[in-house]
């Protein structure tokens, strides 16, 4: 008696999950690129991420300091995106969290939940 949670269907392989996630993200980017507002958003996000600028920690900084600076930069982008969602419509963020499109269990990080 297996009684497992996966009884009744095959377990999706990690590659399949990642492939579906990449397809959803590609569709989202294609949707954004289809209109001027979406393209403006992508340009804003790339500029916010400073993708085309090079910076370095102070000379002699530890590897931990380098990782911390990088993580803080990523967090800053996320916080700006959260503020943008809130400003556009206060219901966007709660609705984003409630959306169940990721039926494969992926949290967007490539790791299984």
mmCIF file of C-alpha atoms in Angstrom:
data_model
loop_
_atom_site.group_PDB
_atom_site.id
_atom_site.type_symbol
_atom_site.label_atom_id
_atom_site.label_comp_id
_atom_site.label_asym_id
_atom_site.label_seq_id
_atom_site.Cartn_x
_atom_site.Cartn_y
_atom_site.Cartn_z
ATOM 1 C CA UNK A 1 0.000 0.000 0.000
ATOM 2 C CA UNK A 2 1.758 3.115 -1.182
ATOM 3 C CA UNK A 3 -0.757 5.779 -0.114
ATOM 4 C CA UNK A 4 1.612 8.411 -1.434
ATOM 5 C CA UNK A 5 0.628 11.895 -2.507
ATOM 6 C CA UNK A 6 1.671 11.096 -6.071
ATOM 7 C CA UNK A 7 -0.624 8.122 -6.398
ATOM 8 C CA UNK A 8 -2.709 8.288 -9.523
ATOM 9 C CA UNK A 9 -0.262 10.102 -11.741
ATOM 10 C CA UNK A 10 3.358 10.360 -12.700
ATOM 11 C CA UNK A 11 5.644 12.692 -10.807
ATOM 12 C CA UNK A 12 6.722 15.561 -13.075
ATOM 13 C CA UNK A 13 10.409 15.429 -13.788
ATOM 14 C CA UNK A 14 12.463 18.451 -12.762
ATOM 15 C CA UNK A 15 13.347 19.180 -16.384
ATOM 16 C CA UNK A 16 9.657 19.181 -17.352
ATOM 17 C CA UNK A 17 8.811 21.559 -14.514
ATOM 18 C CA UNK A 18 11.620 23.925 -15.474
ATOM 19 C CA UNK A 19 10.665 23.743 -19.147
ATOM 20 C CA UNK A 20 7.024 24.655 -18.366
ATOM 21 C CA UNK A 21 8.156 27.480 -16.104
ATOM 22 C CA UNK A 22 10.462 28.838 -18.807
ATOM 23 C CA UNK A 23 7.613 28.634 -21.339
ATOM 24 C CA UNK A 24 5.308 30.631 -19.005
ATOM 25 C CA UNK A 25 7.991 33.251 -18.426
ATOM 26 C CA UNK A 26 8.704 33.497 -22.149
ATOM 27 C CA UNK A 27 4.978 33.984 -22.803
ATOM 28 C CA UNK A 28 4.882 36.739 -20.161
ATOM 29 C CA UNK A 29 7.851 38.518 -21.739
ATOM 30 C CA UNK A 30 6.289 38.176 -25.190
ATOM 31 C CA UNK A 31 3.096 39.726 -23.814
ATOM 32 C CA UNK A 32 5.035 42.633 -22.331
ATOM 33 C CA UNK A 33 6.956 43.180 -25.547
ATOM 34 C CA UNK A 34 3.704 43.335 -27.539
ATOM 35 C CA UNK A 35 2.804 46.809 -26.279
ATOM 36 C CA UNK A 36 4.573 50.096 -25.568
ATOM 37 C CA UNK A 37 3.688 49.991 -21.867
ATOM 38 C CA UNK A 38 5.194 46.518 -21.496
ATOM 39 C CA UNK A 39 8.365 47.539 -23.295
ATOM 40 C CA UNK A 40 8.617 50.629 -21.079
ATOM 41 C CA UNK A 41 8.279 48.400 -18.014
ATOM 42 C CA UNK A 42 11.037 46.074 -19.197
ATOM 43 C CA UNK A 43 13.356 49.019 -19.963
ATOM 44 C CA UNK A 44 12.622 50.452 -16.498
ATOM 45 C CA UNK A 45 13.345 47.108 -14.831
ATOM 46 C CA UNK A 46 16.613 46.653 -16.735
ATOM 47 C CA UNK A 47 17.687 50.187 -15.816
ATOM 48 C CA UNK A 48 16.701 49.590 -12.184
ATOM 49 C CA UNK A 49 18.786 46.425 -12.137
ATOM 50 C CA UNK A 50 21.705 48.435 -13.541
ATOM 51 C CA UNK A 51 22.296 45.657 -16.053
ATOM 52 C CA UNK A 52 24.554 47.811 -18.198
ATOM 53 C CA UNK A 53 26.686 49.276 -15.411
ATOM 54 C CA UNK A 54 29.644 47.764 -13.630
ATOM 55 C CA UNK A 55 30.255 48.269 -9.933
ATOM 56 C CA UNK A 56 32.549 46.606 -7.468
ATOM 57 C CA UNK A 57 32.825 46.542 -3.692
ATOM 58 C CA UNK A 58 35.576 48.520 -2.007
ATOM 59 C CA UNK A 59 39.112 47.184 -2.445
ATOM 60 C CA UNK A 60 39.833 44.434 0.058
ATOM 61 C CA UNK A 61 36.157 43.619 0.680
ATOM 62 C CA UNK A 62 35.471 40.072 1.764
ATOM 63 C CA UNK A 63 33.624 37.602 -0.474
ATOM 64 C CA UNK A 64 30.770 37.723 2.054
ATOM 65 C CA UNK A 65 30.496 41.486 1.557
ATOM 66 C CA UNK A 66 30.353 40.967 -2.205
ATOM 67 C CA UNK A 67 27.521 38.429 -1.883
ATOM 68 C CA UNK A 68 25.670 40.684 0.543
ATOM 69 C CA UNK A 69 25.892 43.661 -1.811
ATOM 70 C CA UNK A 70 24.608 41.554 -4.686
ATOM 71 C CA UNK A 71 21.729 40.162 -2.605
ATOM 72 C CA UNK A 72 20.746 43.640 -1.429
ATOM 73 C CA UNK A 73 20.656 44.828 -5.016
ATOM 74 C CA UNK A 74 18.342 41.983 -5.969
ATOM 75 C CA UNK A 75 16.147 42.679 -2.940
ATOM 76 C CA UNK A 76 15.960 46.343 -3.881
ATOM 77 C CA UNK A 77 14.609 45.422 -7.326
ATOM 78 C CA UNK A 78 12.021 43.191 -5.704
ATOM 79 C CA UNK A 79 10.955 45.939 -3.301
ATOM 80 C CA UNK A 80 10.592 48.410 -6.181
ATOM 81 C CA UNK A 81 8.452 45.895 -8.037
ATOM 82 C CA UNK A 82 6.278 45.394 -4.939
ATOM 83 C CA UNK A 83 5.807 49.169 -4.638
ATOM 84 C CA UNK A 84 4.893 49.326 -8.323
ATOM 85 C CA UNK A 85 2.305 46.572 -7.872
ATOM 86 C CA UNK A 86 0.839 48.385 -4.865
ATOM 87 C CA UNK A 87 0.714 51.723 -6.680
ATOM 88 C CA UNK A 88 -0.931 50.218 -9.769
ATOM 89 C CA UNK A 89 -3.633 48.445 -7.742
ATOM 90 C CA UNK A 90 -3.547 47.459 -4.050
ATOM 91 C CA UNK A 91 -5.179 44.129 -4.972
ATOM 92 C CA UNK A 92 -2.371 43.088 -7.365
ATOM 93 C CA UNK A 93 0.026 41.707 -4.756
ATOM 94 C CA UNK A 94 -2.534 39.639 -2.802
ATOM 95 C CA UNK A 95 -3.925 38.358 -6.091
ATOM 96 C CA UNK A 96 -0.433 37.489 -7.256
ATOM 97 C CA UNK A 97 0.083 35.387 -4.132
ATOM 98 C CA UNK A 98 -3.281 33.665 -4.540
ATOM 99 C CA UNK A 99 -2.796 32.733 -8.189
ATOM 100 C CA UNK A 100 -2.475 28.989 -8.640
ATOM 101 C CA UNK A 101 -1.008 28.854 -12.140
ATOM 102 C CA UNK A 102 2.056 26.988 -10.878
ATOM 103 C CA UNK A 103 0.322 23.656 -10.478
ATOM 104 C CA UNK A 104 3.712 21.976 -10.736
ATOM 105 C CA UNK A 105 4.671 23.287 -7.285
ATOM 106 C CA UNK A 106 7.480 25.534 -8.433
ATOM 107 C CA UNK A 107 7.971 28.759 -6.504
ATOM 108 C CA UNK A 108 9.736 30.446 -9.399
ATOM 109 C CA UNK A 109 13.186 29.817 -8.015
ATOM 110 C CA UNK A 110 13.652 26.531 -9.818
ATOM 111 C CA UNK A 111 13.233 24.640 -6.535
ATOM 112 C CA UNK A 112 10.284 22.442 -5.699
ATOM 113 C CA UNK A 113 8.035 23.730 -2.921
#
